[in-house]
Short mmCIF file of N, CA, C and O in Angstrom, two decimals:
data_model
loop_
_atom_site.label_atom_id
_atom_site.label_comp_id
_atom_site.label_asym_id
_atom_site.label_seq_id
_atom_site.Cartn_x
_atom_site.Cartn_y
_atom_site.Cartn_z
N MET A 1 7.05 10.92 50.84
CA MET A 1 7.39 10.19 49.67
C MET A 1 6.48 8.97 49.58
O MET A 1 6.36 8.21 50.53
N PRO A 2 5.84 8.77 48.39
CA PRO A 2 4.90 7.66 48.28
C PRO A 2 5.62 6.32 48.27
O PRO A 2 6.73 6.20 47.77
N LEU A 3 4.99 5.35 48.82
CA LEU A 3 5.56 4.00 48.86
C LEU A 3 5.24 3.27 47.56
O LEU A 3 4.15 3.39 47.00
N SER A 4 6.19 2.50 47.06
CA SER A 4 5.98 1.71 45.86
C SER A 4 5.22 0.45 46.24
O SER A 4 5.51 -0.19 47.23
N THR A 5 4.26 0.10 45.43
CA THR A 5 3.47 -1.10 45.70
C THR A 5 4.12 -2.34 45.12
O THR A 5 3.71 -3.45 45.41
N GLY A 6 5.12 -2.16 44.27
CA GLY A 6 5.79 -3.30 43.66
C GLY A 6 5.10 -3.79 42.39
O GLY A 6 5.54 -4.73 41.77
N PHE A 7 3.97 -3.19 42.03
CA PHE A 7 3.26 -3.59 40.81
C PHE A 7 3.72 -2.71 39.65
O PHE A 7 4.00 -1.54 39.80
N HIS A 8 3.80 -3.33 38.48
CA HIS A 8 4.22 -2.60 37.28
C HIS A 8 3.06 -2.52 36.30
O HIS A 8 2.20 -3.39 36.25
N ASN A 9 3.05 -1.50 35.55
CA ASN A 9 2.05 -1.37 34.50
C ASN A 9 2.56 -2.15 33.28
O ASN A 9 3.41 -1.70 32.53
N TYR A 10 2.04 -3.37 33.09
CA TYR A 10 2.53 -4.23 32.03
C TYR A 10 2.15 -3.73 30.64
O TYR A 10 2.83 -4.01 29.67
N ASN A 11 1.10 -2.97 30.52
CA ASN A 11 0.74 -2.40 29.22
C ASN A 11 1.81 -1.44 28.74
O ASN A 11 2.17 -1.41 27.58
N THR A 12 2.36 -0.65 29.63
CA THR A 12 3.42 0.28 29.27
C THR A 12 4.69 -0.48 28.93
O THR A 12 5.40 -0.14 27.99
N MET A 13 4.98 -1.52 29.66
CA MET A 13 6.20 -2.31 29.43
C MET A 13 6.14 -3.01 28.07
O MET A 13 7.13 -3.09 27.37
N ALA A 14 4.98 -3.51 27.69
CA ALA A 14 4.84 -4.24 26.43
C ALA A 14 5.14 -3.34 25.24
O ALA A 14 5.66 -3.80 24.23
N LYS A 15 4.86 -2.07 25.36
CA LYS A 15 5.09 -1.16 24.24
C LYS A 15 6.57 -0.88 24.03
O LYS A 15 6.97 -0.48 22.95
N THR A 16 7.37 -1.10 25.03
CA THR A 16 8.79 -0.79 24.90
C THR A 16 9.62 -2.00 24.49
O THR A 16 10.80 -1.86 24.21
N ILE A 17 9.05 -3.18 24.43
CA ILE A 17 9.78 -4.38 24.04
C ILE A 17 9.90 -4.38 22.51
O ILE A 17 8.90 -4.23 21.81
N PRO A 18 11.11 -4.53 21.98
CA PRO A 18 11.27 -4.53 20.52
C PRO A 18 10.63 -5.78 19.92
O PRO A 18 10.51 -6.81 20.57
N PRO A 19 10.20 -5.69 18.65
CA PRO A 19 9.57 -6.84 18.01
C PRO A 19 10.57 -7.97 17.80
O PRO A 19 11.76 -7.75 17.66
N THR A 20 10.05 -9.19 17.77
CA THR A 20 10.90 -10.35 17.52
C THR A 20 11.26 -10.39 16.05
O THR A 20 10.66 -9.71 15.21
N GLU A 21 12.22 -11.24 15.71
CA GLU A 21 12.64 -11.36 14.31
C GLU A 21 11.49 -11.86 13.44
O GLU A 21 11.30 -11.41 12.32
N ALA A 22 10.68 -12.77 13.97
CA ALA A 22 9.53 -13.29 13.22
C ALA A 22 8.53 -12.17 12.93
O ALA A 22 7.94 -12.12 11.85
N GLN A 23 8.32 -11.29 13.88
CA GLN A 23 7.39 -10.19 13.68
C GLN A 23 7.91 -9.22 12.62
O GLN A 23 7.15 -8.67 11.84
N VAL A 24 9.21 -9.02 12.59
CA VAL A 24 9.79 -8.09 11.62
C VAL A 24 9.73 -8.68 10.22
O VAL A 24 9.39 -8.00 9.27
N THR A 25 10.03 -9.97 10.06
CA THR A 25 10.06 -10.57 8.73
C THR A 25 8.68 -10.82 8.16
O THR A 25 8.53 -10.95 6.96
N THR A 26 7.64 -10.87 8.99
CA THR A 26 6.30 -11.10 8.48
C THR A 26 5.51 -9.81 8.30
O THR A 26 4.34 -9.84 8.03
N ALA A 27 6.19 -8.70 8.46
CA ALA A 27 5.50 -7.41 8.31
C ALA A 27 5.08 -7.22 6.86
O ALA A 27 5.72 -7.70 5.93
N VAL A 28 4.00 -6.52 6.65
CA VAL A 28 3.50 -6.23 5.31
C VAL A 28 4.39 -5.18 4.67
O VAL A 28 4.66 -4.14 5.26
N PRO A 29 4.89 -5.45 3.44
CA PRO A 29 5.75 -4.46 2.78
C PRO A 29 4.99 -3.21 2.41
O PRO A 29 3.81 -3.26 2.07
N VAL A 30 5.67 -2.11 2.46
CA VAL A 30 5.07 -0.83 2.09
C VAL A 30 5.13 -0.72 0.57
O VAL A 30 6.19 -0.93 -0.03
N PRO A 31 4.01 -0.42 -0.09
CA PRO A 31 4.03 -0.34 -1.55
C PRO A 31 4.90 0.81 -2.03
O PRO A 31 4.92 1.89 -1.45
N VAL A 32 5.63 0.54 -3.11
CA VAL A 32 6.49 1.55 -3.72
C VAL A 32 5.65 2.35 -4.71
O VAL A 32 4.90 1.78 -5.50
N PRO A 33 5.73 3.67 -4.67
CA PRO A 33 4.97 4.47 -5.62
C PRO A 33 5.38 4.12 -7.06
O PRO A 33 6.55 3.97 -7.36
N VAL A 34 4.40 3.96 -7.92
CA VAL A 34 4.63 3.58 -9.30
C VAL A 34 3.99 4.63 -10.20
O VAL A 34 2.88 5.09 -9.92
N THR A 35 4.66 4.97 -11.27
CA THR A 35 4.10 5.95 -12.19
C THR A 35 3.03 5.29 -13.06
O THR A 35 3.03 4.06 -13.24
N GLU A 36 2.16 6.09 -13.59
CA GLU A 36 1.10 5.57 -14.46
C GLU A 36 1.69 4.92 -15.70
O GLU A 36 1.20 3.89 -16.16
N ALA A 37 2.77 5.47 -16.23
CA ALA A 37 3.42 4.89 -17.41
C ALA A 37 3.93 3.48 -17.12
O ALA A 37 3.80 2.59 -17.96
N GLU A 38 4.48 3.27 -15.92
CA GLU A 38 4.97 1.94 -15.55
C GLU A 38 3.82 0.94 -15.46
O GLU A 38 3.96 -0.22 -15.85
N VAL A 39 2.68 1.39 -14.95
CA VAL A 39 1.52 0.51 -14.84
C VAL A 39 0.99 0.16 -16.23
O VAL A 39 0.67 -1.01 -16.51
N ILE A 40 0.91 1.13 -17.13
CA ILE A 40 0.44 0.86 -18.49
C ILE A 40 1.40 -0.10 -19.18
O ILE A 40 0.98 -1.04 -19.86
N ARG A 41 2.70 0.08 -18.97
CA ARG A 41 3.70 -0.82 -19.54
C ARG A 41 3.47 -2.25 -19.05
O ARG A 41 3.50 -3.20 -19.82
N GLU A 42 3.23 -2.40 -17.75
CA GLU A 42 2.99 -3.73 -17.18
C GLU A 42 1.70 -4.33 -17.74
O GLU A 42 1.61 -5.53 -17.94
N MET A 43 0.70 -3.48 -17.98
CA MET A 43 -0.55 -3.97 -18.56
C MET A 43 -0.30 -4.52 -19.96
O MET A 43 -0.80 -5.59 -20.32
N PHE A 44 0.51 -3.83 -20.75
CA PHE A 44 0.84 -4.32 -22.09
C PHE A 44 1.65 -5.62 -22.01
O PHE A 44 1.45 -6.52 -22.83
N LYS A 45 2.56 -5.71 -21.06
CA LYS A 45 3.40 -6.91 -20.94
C LYS A 45 2.55 -8.16 -20.73
O LYS A 45 2.93 -9.25 -21.15
N LYS A 46 1.41 -8.01 -20.09
CA LYS A 46 0.52 -9.16 -19.86
C LYS A 46 -0.01 -9.74 -21.17
O LYS A 46 -0.42 -10.89 -21.22
N TYR A 47 -0.01 -8.95 -22.23
CA TYR A 47 -0.53 -9.40 -23.51
C TYR A 47 0.57 -9.96 -24.43
O TYR A 47 0.27 -10.40 -25.53
N ASP A 48 1.78 -9.97 -23.97
CA ASP A 48 2.89 -10.56 -24.73
C ASP A 48 2.81 -12.08 -24.52
O ASP A 48 3.43 -12.64 -23.63
N ALA A 49 2.03 -12.74 -25.36
CA ALA A 49 1.69 -14.16 -25.18
C ALA A 49 2.91 -15.08 -25.14
O ALA A 49 2.96 -16.02 -24.36
N ASN A 50 3.92 -14.81 -25.97
CA ASN A 50 5.09 -15.69 -26.01
C ASN A 50 6.28 -15.14 -25.23
O ASN A 50 7.37 -15.68 -25.31
N ASN A 51 6.07 -14.07 -24.49
CA ASN A 51 7.10 -13.47 -23.62
C ASN A 51 8.41 -13.19 -24.34
O ASN A 51 9.49 -13.38 -23.78
N ASP A 52 8.31 -12.69 -25.57
CA ASP A 52 9.53 -12.36 -26.31
C ASP A 52 9.86 -10.87 -26.26
O ASP A 52 10.83 -10.43 -26.85
N GLY A 53 9.06 -10.10 -25.53
CA GLY A 53 9.31 -8.67 -25.42
C GLY A 53 8.83 -7.88 -26.61
O GLY A 53 9.10 -6.69 -26.73
N VAL A 54 8.11 -8.54 -27.52
CA VAL A 54 7.59 -7.91 -28.73
C VAL A 54 6.08 -8.11 -28.77
O VAL A 54 5.59 -9.22 -28.56
N LEU A 55 5.35 -7.03 -29.00
CA LEU A 55 3.90 -7.13 -29.15
C LEU A 55 3.55 -7.11 -30.64
O LEU A 55 3.80 -6.11 -31.33
N CYS A 56 3.00 -8.22 -31.13
CA CYS A 56 2.58 -8.28 -32.53
C CYS A 56 1.22 -7.62 -32.67
O CYS A 56 0.57 -7.25 -31.69
N ARG A 57 0.76 -7.49 -33.89
CA ARG A 57 -0.53 -6.86 -34.17
C ARG A 57 -1.67 -7.56 -33.43
O ARG A 57 -2.54 -6.91 -32.85
N LYS A 58 -1.66 -8.89 -33.41
CA LYS A 58 -2.72 -9.66 -32.76
C LYS A 58 -2.74 -9.40 -31.25
O LYS A 58 -3.80 -9.23 -30.64
N GLU A 59 -1.56 -9.35 -30.62
CA GLU A 59 -1.46 -9.11 -29.18
C GLU A 59 -1.93 -7.69 -28.83
O GLU A 59 -2.63 -7.48 -27.84
N LEU A 60 -1.56 -6.73 -29.67
CA LEU A 60 -2.01 -5.35 -29.45
C LEU A 60 -3.53 -5.24 -29.57
O LEU A 60 -4.18 -4.59 -28.75
N ALA A 61 -4.09 -5.89 -30.58
CA ALA A 61 -5.54 -5.83 -30.79
C ALA A 61 -6.28 -6.44 -29.60
O ALA A 61 -7.30 -5.90 -29.15
N LYS A 62 -5.76 -7.53 -29.06
CA LYS A 62 -6.39 -8.16 -27.90
C LYS A 62 -6.33 -7.21 -26.70
O LYS A 62 -7.31 -7.08 -25.96
N ALA A 63 -5.20 -6.55 -26.50
CA ALA A 63 -5.07 -5.61 -25.39
C ALA A 63 -6.09 -4.49 -25.51
O ALA A 63 -6.82 -4.20 -24.56
N PHE A 64 -6.16 -3.87 -26.66
CA PHE A 64 -7.10 -2.76 -26.85
C PHE A 64 -8.55 -3.22 -26.74
O PHE A 64 -9.40 -2.51 -26.20
N LYS A 65 -8.85 -4.42 -27.24
CA LYS A 65 -10.21 -4.96 -27.13
C LYS A 65 -10.58 -5.17 -25.67
O LYS A 65 -11.65 -4.76 -25.22
N ASP A 66 -9.67 -5.80 -24.91
CA ASP A 66 -9.94 -6.07 -23.49
C ASP A 66 -10.08 -4.78 -22.69
O ASP A 66 -10.74 -4.75 -21.66
N TRP A 67 -9.42 -3.72 -23.14
CA TRP A 67 -9.49 -2.43 -22.43
C TRP A 67 -10.68 -1.59 -22.86
O TRP A 67 -10.82 -0.45 -22.44
N GLY A 68 -11.54 -2.15 -23.73
CA GLY A 68 -12.78 -1.48 -24.06
C GLY A 68 -12.78 -0.62 -25.30
O GLY A 68 -13.70 0.19 -25.49
N ALA A 69 -11.79 -0.78 -26.17
CA ALA A 69 -11.78 0.01 -27.41
C ALA A 69 -12.96 -0.41 -28.27
O ALA A 69 -13.22 -1.61 -28.44
N ARG A 70 -13.68 0.56 -28.81
CA ARG A 70 -14.84 0.25 -29.65
C ARG A 70 -14.42 -0.38 -30.97
O ARG A 70 -15.12 -1.23 -31.51
N ILE A 71 -13.27 0.05 -31.48
CA ILE A 71 -12.74 -0.51 -32.73
C ILE A 71 -11.27 -0.88 -32.48
O ILE A 71 -10.36 -0.10 -32.79
N PRO A 72 -11.02 -2.07 -31.93
CA PRO A 72 -9.66 -2.44 -31.53
C PRO A 72 -8.64 -2.42 -32.68
O PRO A 72 -7.50 -2.01 -32.48
N TRP A 73 -9.04 -2.84 -33.88
CA TRP A 73 -8.08 -2.86 -34.97
C TRP A 73 -7.63 -1.44 -35.33
O TRP A 73 -6.49 -1.23 -35.75
N TRP A 74 -8.51 -0.47 -35.13
CA TRP A 74 -8.16 0.93 -35.41
C TRP A 74 -7.13 1.44 -34.40
O TRP A 74 -6.18 2.13 -34.76
N ARG A 75 -7.34 1.09 -33.13
CA ARG A 75 -6.37 1.46 -32.08
C ARG A 75 -5.03 0.78 -32.35
O ARG A 75 -3.98 1.38 -32.17
N THR A 76 -5.09 -0.47 -32.78
CA THR A 76 -3.87 -1.21 -33.09
C THR A 76 -3.12 -0.54 -34.24
O THR A 76 -1.90 -0.36 -34.18
N ARG A 77 -3.85 -0.15 -35.26
CA ARG A 77 -3.24 0.54 -36.42
C ARG A 77 -2.58 1.84 -35.96
O ARG A 77 -1.46 2.15 -36.36
N GLY A 78 -3.29 2.59 -35.12
CA GLY A 78 -2.73 3.83 -34.60
C GLY A 78 -1.48 3.61 -33.77
O GLY A 78 -0.50 4.34 -33.88
N ALA A 79 -1.50 2.56 -32.94
CA ALA A 79 -0.33 2.25 -32.12
C ALA A 79 0.87 1.90 -32.99
O ALA A 79 1.99 2.35 -32.73
N LEU A 80 0.63 1.10 -34.02
CA LEU A 80 1.73 0.72 -34.91
C LEU A 80 2.24 1.92 -35.70
O LEU A 80 3.45 2.03 -35.94
N CYS A 81 1.36 2.80 -36.09
CA CYS A 81 1.80 4.01 -36.82
C CYS A 81 2.63 4.92 -35.92
O CYS A 81 3.62 5.50 -36.37
N CYS A 82 2.25 5.03 -34.66
CA CYS A 82 2.93 5.95 -33.75
C CYS A 82 4.19 5.37 -33.11
O CYS A 82 5.16 6.08 -32.88
N ALA A 83 4.15 4.08 -32.80
CA ALA A 83 5.23 3.52 -31.98
C ALA A 83 6.17 2.58 -32.73
O ALA A 83 7.27 2.31 -32.26
N ASN A 84 5.79 2.09 -33.89
CA ASN A 84 6.60 1.11 -34.60
C ASN A 84 7.62 1.81 -35.50
O ASN A 84 7.42 1.94 -36.70
N ALA A 85 8.70 2.25 -34.89
CA ALA A 85 9.70 3.05 -35.60
C ALA A 85 10.36 2.30 -36.76
O ALA A 85 10.65 2.89 -37.80
N ASN A 86 10.62 1.01 -36.59
CA ASN A 86 11.30 0.27 -37.65
C ASN A 86 10.34 -0.35 -38.68
O ASN A 86 10.77 -1.04 -39.59
N LYS A 87 9.05 -0.09 -38.52
CA LYS A 87 8.01 -0.52 -39.47
C LYS A 87 8.02 -2.02 -39.76
O LYS A 87 7.76 -2.45 -40.88
N ASP A 88 8.29 -2.82 -38.72
CA ASP A 88 8.27 -4.28 -38.90
C ASP A 88 6.92 -4.91 -38.55
O ASP A 88 6.76 -6.12 -38.60
N GLY A 89 5.95 -4.09 -38.16
CA GLY A 89 4.62 -4.59 -37.86
C GLY A 89 4.44 -5.08 -36.44
O GLY A 89 3.43 -5.70 -36.11
N ALA A 90 5.40 -4.81 -35.57
CA ALA A 90 5.32 -5.21 -34.16
C ALA A 90 6.03 -4.17 -33.31
O ALA A 90 6.85 -3.40 -33.80
N ILE A 91 5.71 -4.16 -32.02
CA ILE A 91 6.33 -3.21 -31.09
C ILE A 91 7.39 -3.96 -30.30
O ILE A 91 7.08 -4.86 -29.51
N ASN A 92 8.67 -3.61 -30.51
CA ASN A 92 9.74 -4.27 -29.77
C ASN A 92 10.10 -3.45 -28.53
O ASN A 92 9.53 -2.39 -28.29
N HIS A 93 11.05 -3.96 -27.74
CA HIS A 93 11.38 -3.32 -26.46
C HIS A 93 11.88 -1.89 -26.62
O HIS A 93 11.74 -1.09 -25.71
N ASN A 94 12.46 -1.55 -27.75
CA ASN A 94 12.94 -0.18 -27.98
C ASN A 94 11.79 0.80 -28.26
O ASN A 94 11.97 2.01 -28.18
N GLU A 95 10.63 0.26 -28.60
CA GLU A 95 9.49 1.10 -28.99
C GLU A 95 8.40 1.17 -27.92
O GLU A 95 7.38 1.83 -28.11
N TRP A 96 8.63 0.51 -26.78
CA TRP A 96 7.60 0.44 -25.73
C TRP A 96 7.25 1.81 -25.17
O TRP A 96 6.09 2.07 -24.88
N ASP A 97 8.23 2.69 -25.02
CA ASP A 97 7.94 4.02 -24.47
C ASP A 97 6.94 4.78 -25.34
O ASP A 97 6.03 5.43 -24.83
N ASP A 98 7.11 4.67 -26.66
CA ASP A 98 6.18 5.34 -27.58
C ASP A 98 4.79 4.70 -27.52
O ASP A 98 3.79 5.39 -27.61
N LEU A 99 4.74 3.39 -27.34
CA LEU A 99 3.46 2.70 -27.21
C LEU A 99 2.73 3.14 -25.94
O LEU A 99 1.53 3.43 -25.97
N VAL A 100 3.47 3.23 -24.84
CA VAL A 100 2.88 3.67 -23.58
C VAL A 100 2.36 5.10 -23.69
O VAL A 100 1.26 5.41 -23.23
N LYS A 101 3.13 5.96 -24.35
CA LYS A 101 2.68 7.35 -24.54
C LYS A 101 1.42 7.39 -25.40
O LYS A 101 0.49 8.13 -25.10
N PHE A 102 1.38 6.57 -26.45
CA PHE A 102 0.19 6.50 -27.31
C PHE A 102 -1.04 6.11 -26.49
O PHE A 102 -2.08 6.74 -26.57
N ALA A 103 -0.91 5.05 -25.69
CA ALA A 103 -2.04 4.57 -24.88
C ALA A 103 -2.45 5.61 -23.85
O ALA A 103 -3.63 5.83 -23.61
N SER A 104 -1.47 6.26 -23.25
CA SER A 104 -1.77 7.28 -22.25
C SER A 104 -2.48 8.47 -22.89
O SER A 104 -3.44 9.00 -22.32
N ASP A 105 -2.03 8.88 -24.06
CA ASP A 105 -2.67 10.00 -24.77
C ASP A 105 -4.11 9.67 -25.17
O ASP A 105 -4.94 10.58 -25.27
N LEU A 106 -4.40 8.38 -25.36
CA LEU A 106 -5.77 7.98 -25.70
C LEU A 106 -6.69 8.02 -24.49
O LEU A 106 -7.89 7.91 -24.63
N GLY A 107 -6.08 8.10 -23.32
CA GLY A 107 -6.90 8.14 -22.11
C GLY A 107 -6.92 6.83 -21.34
O GLY A 107 -7.69 6.68 -20.40
N HIS A 108 -6.10 5.86 -21.75
CA HIS A 108 -6.01 4.62 -20.98
C HIS A 108 -5.29 4.97 -19.68
O HIS A 108 -4.13 5.35 -19.69
N THR A 109 -6.01 4.88 -18.59
CA THR A 109 -5.45 5.26 -17.29
C THR A 109 -5.61 4.13 -16.30
O THR A 109 -6.31 3.15 -16.54
N VAL A 110 -4.99 4.32 -15.18
CA VAL A 110 -5.06 3.36 -14.09
C VAL A 110 -6.19 3.78 -13.17
O VAL A 110 -6.26 4.93 -12.77
N ASN A 111 -7.07 2.87 -12.86
CA ASN A 111 -8.20 3.19 -11.97
C ASN A 111 -7.82 2.99 -10.53
O ASN A 111 -7.14 2.20 -10.10
#
């Protein structure tokens, strides 16, 4: 029977020690999978200048211009025709899903 030398492999022991509370709370969060529609929605929300949940014609035109539309007013007109169900000239929170679908159908994607 081999004799024990009394020495321990500290590298093995370190792996079995549970992390401290500080190590657990400072861990990097795991990103939650997000759908492309949610990302497009968030992109549009950035253009809601007064944070009222409604995108007016001017805010829509700025969004399409910044996203590289060759003729932003035309994209804006198309968005209002497709998504503005109540025909008030702006996209409210009830019409956002249609706006996101319009933008997605145009090929606005997440890189």
